[in-house]
Coordinates of C-alpha atoms and ligand atoms in Angstrom, one line a residue:
X299 CA 3.6 43.4 15.4
X300 CA 5.7 45.1 12.9
X301 CA 4.0 48.2 11.3
X302 CA 4.8 46.9 7.9
X303 CA 2.1 44.3 8.9
X304 CA -0.2 47.0 10.9
X305 CA -0.4 50.1 8.8
X306 CA -3.3 48.7 6.8
X307 CA -6.0 47.0 7.4
X308 CA -6.1 43.2 6.3
X309 CA -8.5 39.8 5.1
X310 CA -7.7 37.5 8.3
X311 CA -7.9 34.1 6.9
X312 CA -8.4 31.4 9.7
X313 CA -7.3 27.5 8.8
X314 CA -6.8 24.6 11.0
X315 CA -4.1 23.7 8.6
X316 CA -1.4 25.7 6.0
X317 CA 1.0 24.2 3.9
X318 CA 3.8 26.9 3.9
X319 CA 6.6 24.4 2.6
X320 CA 7.7 20.6 3.0
X321 CA 9.5 21.3 5.6
X322 CA 6.7 22.7 8.1
X323 CA 4.5 20.0 8.5
X324 CA 1.4 22.2 9.3
X325 CA -0.8 20.3 6.7
X326 CA -2.5 17.2 5.7
X327 CA -3.4 17.4 2.4
X328 CA -5.5 19.8 -0.2
X329 CA -7.3 22.1 2.4
X330 CA -4.1 22.9 3.6
X331 CA -2.3 23.3 0.5
X332 CA -5.0 25.6 -0.7
X333 CA -4.7 27.6 2.3
X334 CA -0.8 27.9 1.5
X335 CA -1.5 28.8 -1.9
X336 CA -4.2 31.4 -1.1
X337 CA -1.6 33.2 0.8
X338 CA 1.0 32.8 -1.8
X339 CA -1.4 34.4 -4.3
X340 CA -2.2 37.1 -1.9
X341 CA 1.3 37.9 -1.8
X342 CA 1.9 38.1 -5.1
X343 CA -1.0 40.2 -6.2
X344 CA -0.4 42.3 -3.2
X345 CA -3.7 41.6 -1.1
X346 CA -3.5 42.1 2.1
X347 CA -3.8 39.3 4.2
X348 CA -3.0 37.6 7.6
X349 CA -3.3 33.8 8.2
X350 CA -4.0 32.4 11.5
X351 CA -3.4 28.8 11.9
X352 CA -2.0 26.4 14.6
X353 CA 1.5 25.8 15.0
X354 CA 1.2 22.1 15.3
X355 CA 4.7 20.8 16.4
X356 CA 4.4 17.4 16.1
X357 CA 2.8 18.2 12.2
X358 CA 0.4 15.5 10.7
X359 CA 2.9 12.7 10.8
X360 CA 6.0 11.2 9.0
X361 CA 4.7 8.3 6.8
X362 CA 7.3 5.2 6.3
X363 CA 6.2 2.3 4.4
X364 CA 7.3 -1.5 5.9
X365 CA 6.3 -4.2 4.1
X366 CA 3.5 -2.4 1.9
X367 CA 2.2 -1.0 5.6
X368 CA 1.8 2.7 6.6
X369 CA 3.9 3.6 10.0
X370 CA 3.2 6.8 11.7
X371 CA 6.0 9.0 13.2
X372 CA 5.9 12.3 14.8
X373 CA 6.9 14.7 12.6
X374 CA 8.3 17.3 15.3
X375 CA 9.5 20.9 13.7
X376 CA 11.0 23.4 15.8
X377 CA 8.9 26.7 15.1
X378 CA 11.8 28.9 16.1
X379 CA 14.1 27.7 13.0
X380 CA 11.6 29.3 10.6
X381 CA 9.3 31.5 12.4
X382 CA 9.9 34.8 14.9
X383 CA 8.2 34.6 18.3
X384 CA 5.8 37.3 19.4
X385 CA 5.7 38.9 22.5
X386 CA 1.7 39.4 22.4
X387 CA 0.1 36.7 25.4
X388 CA -3.5 35.9 25.4
X389 CA -6.0 33.4 27.4
X390 CA -8.9 31.7 26.7
X391 CA -11.1 30.2 29.4
X392 CA -11.3 26.1 29.0
X393 CA -13.1 24.0 31.7
X394 CA -12.9 27.1 33.8
X395 CA -9.1 28.0 33.9
X396 CA -6.9 30.1 31.7
X397 CA -5.0 28.5 29.0
X398 CA -2.2 30.7 27.6
X399 CA -2.1 31.3 24.0
X400 CA 1.2 32.7 22.1
X401 CA 2.0 32.9 18.5
X402 CA 5.0 32.9 15.9
X403 CA 5.2 35.1 13.2
X404 CA 6.0 33.3 9.7
X405 CA 6.7 36.0 6.9
X406 CA 5.9 34.4 3.7
X407 CA 7.9 35.9 1.4
X408 CA 6.1 35.2 -2.1
X409 CA 8.5 35.2 -5.0
X410 CA 7.8 38.4 -6.8
X411 CA 8.5 40.6 -3.9
X412 CA 5.3 40.7 -1.8
X413 CA 5.1 39.3 1.9
X414 CA 2.1 38.0 4.0
X415 CA 1.8 37.2 7.5
X416 CA 1.0 33.9 9.0
X417 CA 0.3 33.8 12.8
X418 CA 0.8 30.2 14.2
X419 CA -1.0 29.9 17.6
X420 CA 0.9 27.8 20.6
X421 CA 0.0 26.9 23.8
X422 CA 3.2 25.0 24.5
X423 CA 4.1 27.5 27.3
X424 CA 5.2 27.2 31.1
X425 CA 2.2 29.1 32.1
X426 CA -0.1 25.8 30.8
X427 CA -0.6 22.6 32.4
X428 CA 1.3 19.5 30.4
X429 CA -2.2 18.8 28.6
X430 CA -3.0 22.1 27.9
X431 CA 0.8 22.7 26.3
X432 CA -0.1 19.9 23.8
X433 CA -3.5 21.6 22.5
X434 CA -1.8 23.0 19.8
X435 CA 0.9 19.9 18.8
X436 CA -0.9 17.5 16.8
X437 CA -2.7 18.2 14.0
X438 CA -6.3 16.5 13.5
X439 CA -5.0 14.2 16.6
X440 CA -6.7 13.3 19.5
X441 CA -10.4 12.6 20.4
X442 CA -13.6 15.1 20.1
X443 CA -12.4 16.9 23.2
X444 CA -9.4 17.6 22.2
X445 CA -10.6 19.0 18.5
X446 CA -12.9 21.5 20.3
X447 CA -10.1 23.0 22.6
X448 CA -8.1 23.5 19.4
X449 CA -10.6 25.2 17.8
X450 CA -11.4 27.2 20.6
X451 CA -7.3 28.3 20.2
X452 CA -8.0 28.7 16.5
X453 CA -11.2 30.7 16.4
X454 CA -11.5 32.4 20.0
X455 CA -7.6 32.5 20.6
X456 CA -6.8 33.7 17.0
X457 CA -9.1 36.7 17.2
X458 CA -7.8 37.7 20.6
X459 CA -4.3 37.4 19.3
X460 CA -5.1 39.7 16.0
X461 CA -6.4 42.4 18.5
X462 CA -3.5 42.1 20.8
X463 CA -1.0 42.4 18.0
X464 CA -3.2 45.0 16.7
X465 CA -4.3 44.0 13.4
X466 CA -6.8 46.2 11.8
X467 CA -9.0 43.4 10.3
X468 CA -12.0 44.2 8.0
X469 CA -13.3 41.0 7.0
X470 CA -12.8 37.3 8.0
X471 CA -12.5 34.1 5.9
X472 CA -13.4 30.9 7.5
X473 CA -11.2 28.1 6.0
X474 CA -13.7 25.3 6.3
X475 CA -15.7 25.2 9.5
X476 CA -12.8 24.5 12.4
X477 CA -12.6 28.4 12.7
X478 CA -16.2 29.2 13.2
X479 CA -15.8 29.7 17.0
X480 CA -14.4 33.2 15.9
X481 CA -17.7 34.5 14.7
X482 CA -19.1 33.7 17.7
X483 CA -16.3 35.3 19.8
X484 CA -17.2 38.7 17.4
X485 CA -20.8 38.2 18.5
X486 CA -19.7 38.4 22.2
X487 CA -17.6 41.2 21.8
X488 CA -19.9 43.3 20.0
X489 CA -22.7 42.6 22.2
X490 CA -24.6 45.3 23.9
X491 CA -26.5 45.6 27.0
X492 CA -29.9 46.1 27.0
X493 CA -31.2 49.4 29.3
X494 CA -27.9 48.6 31.0
X495 CA -29.1 45.7 32.4
X496 CA -25.6 43.0 32.1
X497 CA -28.1 40.1 32.5
X498 CA -29.7 41.1 29.2
X499 CA -27.3 41.1 26.1
X500 CA -28.4 42.1 22.4
X501 CA -26.3 40.1 20.2
X502 CA -25.8 42.2 16.8
X503 CA -25.6 38.9 14.0
X504 CA -26.0 41.1 11.2
X505 CA -23.1 43.2 12.1
X506 CA -21.1 40.0 12.4
X507 CA -22.2 38.5 9.1
X508 CA -21.5 41.6 7.2
X509 CA -17.6 41.0 8.0
X510 CA -17.2 37.1 7.9
X511 CA -16.9 34.9 4.9
X512 CA -16.8 31.2 4.8
X513 CA -15.5 28.6 2.3
X514 CA -16.9 24.6 2.9
X515 CA -14.8 22.4 1.4
X516 CA -16.2 18.9 1.5
X517 CA -19.6 17.3 0.9
X518 CA -18.5 14.3 3.3
X519 CA -20.0 14.2 6.4
X520 CA -17.0 13.8 8.7
X521 CA -15.6 17.0 7.3
X522 CA -17.9 19.1 9.3
X523 CA -17.2 18.9 13.2
X524 CA -20.3 18.5 15.4
X525 CA -19.9 18.7 19.1
X526 CA -22.7 17.7 21.9
X527 CA -23.9 20.5 24.0
X528 CA -22.7 19.1 27.2
X529 CA -19.4 19.0 25.8
X530 CA -19.5 22.5 24.8
X531 CA -20.8 23.4 27.9
X532 CA -18.3 21.9 30.4
X533 CA -15.4 23.3 28.0
X534 CA -16.5 26.3 27.2
X535 CA -18.9 27.2 29.7
X536 CA -21.5 30.4 29.5
X537 CA -19.6 31.6 26.4
X538 CA -22.6 33.5 25.3
X539 CA -26.0 32.9 26.0
X540 CA -26.8 29.2 25.5
X541 CA -30.3 29.9 23.5
X542 CA -28.8 32.2 21.4
X543 CA -25.8 29.7 20.7
X544 CA -28.2 27.1 19.5
X545 CA -30.0 29.4 17.4
X546 CA -26.7 29.8 15.5
X547 CA -25.1 26.4 15.8
X548 CA -28.1 23.9 15.8
X549 CA -30.4 22.6 18.3
X550 CA -29.3 19.3 18.7
X551 CA -25.5 19.5 18.5
X552 CA -22.6 22.5 18.2
X553 CA -22.7 22.4 14.2
X554 CA -19.5 24.1 13.3
X555 CA -20.9 24.6 9.8
X556 CA -23.8 25.6 10.6
X557 CA -22.6 28.1 12.8
X558 CA -20.2 29.6 9.9
X559 CA -23.1 29.6 7.5
X560 CA -25.6 31.5 9.8
X561 CA -22.7 33.9 10.9
X562 CA -21.5 34.9 7.4
X563 CA -23.0 36.7 4.7
X564 CA -20.6 35.5 2.0
X565 CA -20.5 31.3 1.8
X566 CA -19.1 29.4 -1.0
X567 CA -18.2 25.7 -2.3
X568 CA -15.3 25.3 -4.0
X569 CA -16.3 24.4 -7.7
X570 CA -19.7 24.8 -9.5
X571 CA -20.9 21.3 -8.3
X572 CA -19.7 21.2 -4.9
X573 CA -21.9 24.7 -4.7
X574 CA -25.3 22.7 -6.1
X575 CA -24.9 20.2 -3.9
X576 CA -24.0 22.4 -0.7
X577 CA -27.1 24.1 -1.2
X578 CA -29.2 20.8 -1.3
X579 CA -27.1 20.2 1.9
X580 CA -27.9 23.2 3.7
X581 CA -31.0 24.4 1.9
X582 CA -32.0 28.3 2.5
X583 CA -28.3 29.5 2.3
X584 CA -27.2 31.4 -0.7
X585 CA -24.1 29.2 -1.7
X586 CA -21.8 30.8 -4.4
X587 CA -19.5 29.0 -6.4
X588 CA -15.7 29.7 -6.6
X589 CA -13.8 27.1 -8.2
X590 CA -10.4 26.4 -6.7
X591 CA -7.2 27.4 -7.8
X592 CA -3.5 26.5 -7.7
X593 CA -0.4 28.9 -7.2
X594 CA 1.4 28.6 -10.6
X595 CA 5.0 29.4 -9.5
X596 CA 4.9 26.9 -6.6
X597 CA 3.4 24.1 -8.6
X598 CA 5.4 24.5 -11.8
X599 CA 8.6 22.3 -12.5
X600 CA 11.7 24.6 -13.2
X601 CA 12.0 22.9 -16.7
X602 CA 8.2 24.5 -17.8
X603 CA 9.0 27.7 -15.4
X604 CA 11.7 28.8 -17.6
X605 CA 10.0 27.8 -20.5
X606 CA 7.2 30.5 -19.7
X607 CA 9.6 32.8 -18.7
X608 CA 11.2 32.8 -21.9
X609 CA 7.9 33.0 -23.9
X610 CA 5.2 34.1 -21.8
X611 CA 7.0 36.6 -19.9
X612 CA 4.4 37.6 -17.0
X613 CA 2.9 34.3 -16.3
X614 CA 3.6 34.1 -12.4
X615 CA 1.2 37.4 -12.1
X616 CA -1.1 36.7 -15.0
X617 CA -1.5 33.1 -15.2
X618 CA -4.0 33.8 -17.8
X619 CA -0.9 34.5 -20.2
X620 CA -0.8 30.8 -20.4
X621 CA -3.8 31.1 -23.0
X622 CA -0.7 31.9 -25.5
X623 CA 1.1 28.4 -25.0
X624 CA 0.8 28.2 -28.5
X625 CA 3.2 30.5 -28.7
X626 CA 5.7 27.6 -27.7
X627 CA 7.0 25.1 -30.0
X628 CA 6.0 21.5 -29.7
X629 CA 9.7 20.5 -29.1
X630 CA 10.3 22.9 -26.1
X631 CA 7.1 21.2 -24.3
X632 CA 8.1 17.8 -25.0
X633 CA 11.8 19.0 -23.8
X634 CA 10.4 20.9 -20.5
X635 CA 8.6 17.5 -20.1
X636 CA 11.1 15.1 -20.8
X637 CA 13.3 16.8 -18.1
X638 CA 10.9 16.7 -15.5
X639 CA 10.2 13.0 -16.2
X640 CA 13.8 12.6 -15.7
X641 CA 13.9 14.0 -12.2
X642 CA 10.8 11.9 -11.3
X643 CA 12.7 8.8 -12.6
X644 CA 15.5 9.1 -10.9
X645 CA 13.6 10.3 -7.5
X646 CA 11.8 6.9 -8.0
X647 CA 15.4 5.1 -8.4
X648 CA 16.6 6.6 -5.2
X649 CA 13.4 6.5 -3.3
X650 CA 12.8 2.5 -3.8
X651 CA 15.9 1.6 -6.5
X652 CA 13.3 0.5 -8.9
X653 CA 14.2 1.8 -12.4
X654 CA 11.6 3.4 -14.7
X655 CA 11.6 3.5 -18.5
X656 CA 12.1 6.8 -19.9
X657 CA 10.4 6.2 -22.9
X658 CA 7.1 4.7 -21.4
X659 CA 4.3 6.9 -20.4
X660 CA 3.8 7.0 -16.5
X661 CA 0.4 7.0 -15.0
X662 CA 0.4 9.2 -11.6
X663 CA -1.7 8.5 -8.5
X664 CA -1.3 10.5 -5.3
X665 CA -3.6 11.8 -3.0
X666 CA -4.9 11.3 0.8
X667 CA -5.6 7.5 0.8
X668 CA -9.3 7.3 1.8
X669 CA -12.1 5.3 0.6
X670 CA -14.1 7.7 -1.3
X671 CA -10.9 8.8 -3.9
X672 CA -10.9 5.0 -4.6
X673 CA -7.3 4.4 -5.4
X674 CA -7.5 1.0 -6.0
X675 CA -10.2 1.4 -8.9
X676 CA -7.6 1.0 -11.6
X677 CA -6.9 -2.4 -10.0
X678 CA -10.5 -3.9 -10.2
X679 CA -9.4 -6.2 -12.9
X680 CA -6.0 -7.2 -12.9
X681 CA -5.9 -9.2 -15.9
X682 CA -7.3 -6.8 -18.1
X683 CA -4.9 -4.1 -17.0
X684 CA -2.0 -6.8 -17.6
X685 CA -3.6 -7.3 -21.0
X686 CA -3.9 -3.5 -21.9
X687 CA 0.0 -2.9 -20.6
X688 CA 1.4 -6.0 -22.9
X689 CA -0.1 -3.9 -26.2
X690 CA 0.2 -0.5 -25.0
X691 CA 3.2 -0.7 -22.1
X692 CA 2.7 1.7 -19.5
X693 CA 4.1 2.4 -15.8
X694 CA 2.5 3.4 -12.7
X695 CA 3.9 5.5 -9.5
X696 CA 1.7 6.2 -6.3
X697 CA 1.7 7.7 -3.1
X698 CA -0.4 9.3 -0.3
X699 CA -1.2 9.3 3.4
X700 CA -4.1 8.1 5.2
X701 CA -5.3 9.4 8.6
X702 CA -4.0 7.3 11.6
X703 CA -7.7 6.5 12.5
X704 CA -8.8 5.5 9.0
X705 CA -8.1 1.8 9.0
X706 CA -10.2 1.7 5.7
X707 CA -7.6 4.6 4.0
X708 CA -4.6 2.3 6.0
X709 CA -5.9 -1.2 4.5
X710 CA -6.1 0.6 0.8
X711 CA -2.4 1.2 1.0
X712 CA -1.8 -2.4 1.8
X713 CA -4.0 -3.3 -0.8
X714 CA -2.4 -1.4 -3.4
X715 CA 0.9 -2.9 -2.5
X716 CA -0.4 -5.9 -3.4
X717 CA -1.9 -5.3 -6.8
X718 CA 1.3 -3.6 -7.7
X719 CA 3.2 -6.5 -7.0
X720 CA 0.6 -8.7 -8.7
X721 CA 1.6 -6.9 -12.2
X722 CA 5.1 -6.9 -11.4
X723 CA 6.9 -8.0 -14.5
X724 CA 4.7 -6.6 -16.9
X725 CA 3.9 -3.3 -15.1
X726 CA 6.9 -1.5 -13.7
X727 CA 5.6 0.7 -10.4
X728 CA 6.8 2.3 -7.4
X729 CA 4.3 3.6 -4.2
X730 CA 6.5 6.4 -3.0
X731 CA 6.6 6.9 0.7
X732 CA 5.5 10.2 2.5
X733 CA 3.6 12.6 0.4
X734 CA 4.1 16.1 0.7
X735 CA 4.7 19.2 -1.1
X736 CA 8.1 18.4 -2.7
X737 CA 7.0 15.4 -3.6
X738 CA 3.2 16.3 -5.3
X739 CA 5.7 19.1 -7.4
X740 CA 7.7 15.9 -8.7
X741 CA 4.9 13.9 -9.3
X742 CA 2.6 15.9 -11.2
X743 CA 5.5 17.3 -13.3
X744 CA 7.2 14.1 -13.9
X745 CA 4.3 11.8 -14.7
X746 CA 2.1 11.7 -18.5
X747 CA -1.1 11.0 -17.5
X748 CA -2.8 12.3 -13.8
X749 CA -5.2 9.9 -12.9
X750 CA -8.6 10.5 -10.2
X751 CA -11.0 8.0 -9.9
X752 CA -13.6 9.3 -6.8
X753 CA -16.5 8.6 -6.0
X754 CA -19.2 10.9 -7.5
X755 CA -20.0 13.3 -6.0
X756 CA -17.7 13.4 -3.3
X757 CA -14.6 15.2 -4.6
X758 CA -15.7 18.9 -3.9
X759 CA -13.0 20.1 -6.0
X760 CA -9.7 18.3 -5.9
X761 CA -6.6 20.4 -6.8
X762 CA -3.5 17.8 -8.1
X763 CA -5.3 17.8 -11.5
X764 CA -4.4 21.8 -11.7
X765 CA -0.9 21.3 -10.7
X766 CA -0.5 18.8 -13.3
X767 CA -2.4 20.9 -15.7
X768 CA 0.6 23.7 -15.4
X769 CA 3.2 21.2 -16.2
X770 CA 1.4 19.9 -19.4
X771 CA 0.4 17.1 -17.6
X772 CA -3.3 15.9 -18.9
X773 CA -5.8 14.8 -16.4
X774 CA -7.6 11.0 -17.1
X775 CA -10.1 11.8 -14.4
X776 CA -13.8 10.8 -13.3
X777 CA -16.2 13.5 -14.0
X778 CA -16.2 15.7 -10.3
X779 CA -15.6 18.4 -9.0
X780 CA -13.5 20.9 -11.0
X781 CA -13.0 18.2 -13.7
X782 CA -16.3 18.5 -14.8
X783 CA -15.4 22.3 -15.5
X784 CA -11.6 21.4 -16.7
X785 CA -12.5 18.4 -19.2
X786 CA -13.3 19.1 -22.9
X787 CA -12.8 15.3 -24.2
X788 CA -9.7 14.1 -25.7
X789 CA -8.6 18.1 -25.9
X790 CA -7.7 19.0 -22.6
X791 CA -7.8 15.3 -21.3
X792 CA -10.2 12.6 -20.7
X793 CA -13.2 11.9 -18.5
X794 CA -13.8 8.5 -16.7
X795 CA -17.4 7.4 -16.9
X796 CA -20.7 10.1 -17.5
X797 CA -21.4 12.4 -15.4
X798 CA -25.3 12.3 -15.9
X799 CA -24.8 8.6 -15.3
X800 CA -25.3 8.6 -11.2
X801 CA -24.1 5.2 -10.7
X802 CA -20.2 5.0 -10.0
X803 CA -20.4 1.2 -10.7
X804 CA -19.2 1.0 -14.3
X805 CA -16.2 3.3 -13.7
X806 CA -13.5 0.9 -13.8
X807 CA -14.8 -0.6 -17.0
X808 CA -15.1 3.2 -18.7
X809 CA -11.2 3.7 -17.3
X810 CA -10.4 0.2 -18.9
X811 CA -12.1 0.9 -22.1
X812 CA -10.7 4.7 -22.7
X813 CA -6.8 4.0 -21.5
X814 CA -6.7 1.2 -23.9
X815 CA -8.5 2.7 -26.8
X816 CA -7.8 6.0 -26.7
X817 CA -5.3 7.5 -24.5
X818 CA -2.4 4.8 -24.6
X819 CA -2.7 4.7 -28.3
X820 CA -2.6 8.3 -28.6
X821 CA 0.6 8.8 -26.6
X822 CA 2.5 5.9 -28.4
X823 CA 0.9 6.3 -31.8
X824 CA 0.4 10.4 -32.3
X825 CA 3.3 12.1 -30.4
X826 CA 2.3 15.5 -32.5
X827 CA -1.5 14.8 -31.0
X828 CA -0.4 13.8 -27.2
X829 CA 1.6 17.4 -27.3
X830 CA -1.5 19.0 -28.5
X831 CA -3.5 17.9 -25.7
X832 CA -0.4 18.8 -23.0
X833 CA -0.8 22.2 -24.6
X834 CA -4.6 22.2 -24.0
X835 CA -4.0 21.3 -20.7
X836 CA -1.7 24.3 -20.0
X837 CA -3.5 26.7 -22.2
X838 CA -7.2 25.7 -21.5
X839 CA -7.1 24.3 -17.7
X840 CA -3.9 26.3 -15.8
X841 CA -5.1 29.7 -17.4
X842 CA -7.9 29.3 -15.2
X843 CA -7.7 27.0 -12.6
X844 CA -4.7 28.6 -10.8
X845 CA -5.1 31.0 -7.4
X846 CA -4.6 34.4 -8.9
X847 CA -7.9 34.1 -10.6
X848 CA -9.5 32.4 -7.4
X849 CA -8.3 35.6 -5.2
X850 CA -9.3 37.7 -7.3
X851 CA -12.7 36.6 -7.2
X852 CA -12.6 36.6 -3.1
X853 CA -11.1 40.2 -3.4
X854 CA -13.9 41.5 -5.8
X855 CA -17.1 39.6 -4.7
X856 CA -16.4 38.3 -1.2
X857 CA -14.1 40.9 0.4
X858 CA -15.4 44.2 -1.2
X859 CA -18.9 44.3 -0.7
Ligands
PLP1125 C1 -1.9 19.1 -3.9 C2 -1.6 18.0 -2.7 C3 -3.2 17.8 -2.1 C4 -4.6 17.6 -2.6 O1 -4.6 17.2 -3.7 P1 -6.0 16.4 -4.4 O2 -6.2 16.3 -5.7 O3 -7.1 17.7 -4.2 O4 -6.3 15.3 -3.7 C5 -3.0 16.6 -1.2 N1 -1.7 16.7 -0.7 C6 -0.6 17.1 -1.1 C7 0.6 16.9 -0.6 C8 -0.8 18.2 -2.1 O5 0.5 18.6 -2.6

């Protein structure tokens, strides 16, 4: 490995997915985008990191919409086009045979000059059997056995690769439990024989805990991998003493979250509320809260970037400067937004042929399509929605992929298309295919209202609303995740429902009420008042919910301890 990256010790950031750019489909959603933003912020503030992930040659998938239904296509990419092959080769044992792993070096080039190495692990080598070559092909594909093999490559293979490449690692950070086997490999490597007896190993758990950090990302059960021990034993064999494994990873099953919790001294959730819920899910663990943030330069449209460059120079390195947004004249804010919106309207036209009105507000909703995100809440009462629109016109744009095995999510995409057809004639609308990083930026900057309606308390953080805030687009959202911290009612945006009210059942009613009585009238009748909310989204939300604040916190509270 090049001296540039090995001369100083680094923090190793392990992640199953990472969003480097739209052309590299090694991510599925928020978790991957966050990982990319972690590295981009690291480059900007010159925090020495190295990311370890899988090369996912066949990507997540490319989404096509045919007659309202999602069709999935492989999204194959050629790592040689964007990354350099590395010479080092290591092996991990699975089912009694060696599986060879090589790496690709992707150099993340920050726009402020910083550079960070990203290692993408690859088993597609001549030495491996056909099946083994595909272990790093499909992101979140395959069955439980396939997933376990991927996690062995990521955690155990990733650690061995870092050693082979000559990295000096001072701390490890696990982005979600997928990579927790790395902590097991650290235990194994640092085990010492007792009284010279090879069969009696002593594991130094405190030593491993000192160098491991773990961020948990979701209260949704399916987000936490658990593997039956019969499977673990058939694939991983006698990796570490079985009794020791059960003691740190759970008695019943190998629980990746439990493993990460037990072997990390620093543990955190991704918003205040999420940390509170995680403490209840995992009693006895000290769970900190570091609320997520998004990378300012990546998620700001060109028109707003140049506006900030002019009025708030240095904002990219020091996004706190956005608190001074009142330095920017209202007309300049409105003009920058108008340009982003025209770009989006042009994109909608080119993708769908539909003509959006440049004067009427656009409501945007885009995220992974899955039940708890409730993308259909807006359409709970079609007649009500139509009647609101006939008095206060608005338009709707949506996007999002459903996991290929999530039948409920795919059904939601179909239903949305039906709903959008039902309101046509009164409400102009579009569903844009293949939600990815580029489309996300066009949407969060080009709409006027960013809608989010998850089922509380399942939205651990949510980050797309933070991206919208960077572009002066206020959120209209259920009070969950980051929005509990970001919402100042009527000032930075609007809440839907009541946080204290545990029932989610009335959310649609709350949504319609506020849309009709507060949000749309402000847009149509009080432009100055509207721009003031836009400015507060920038000054009070974007100045805080950014990746630089997040990484400075990880650096001072987790990595240095
Ligand atoms: C930001 C982003 C997400 C995550 O958004 P949430 O609000 O957390 O759901 C998902 N997918 C893409 C492509 C994104 O850019």
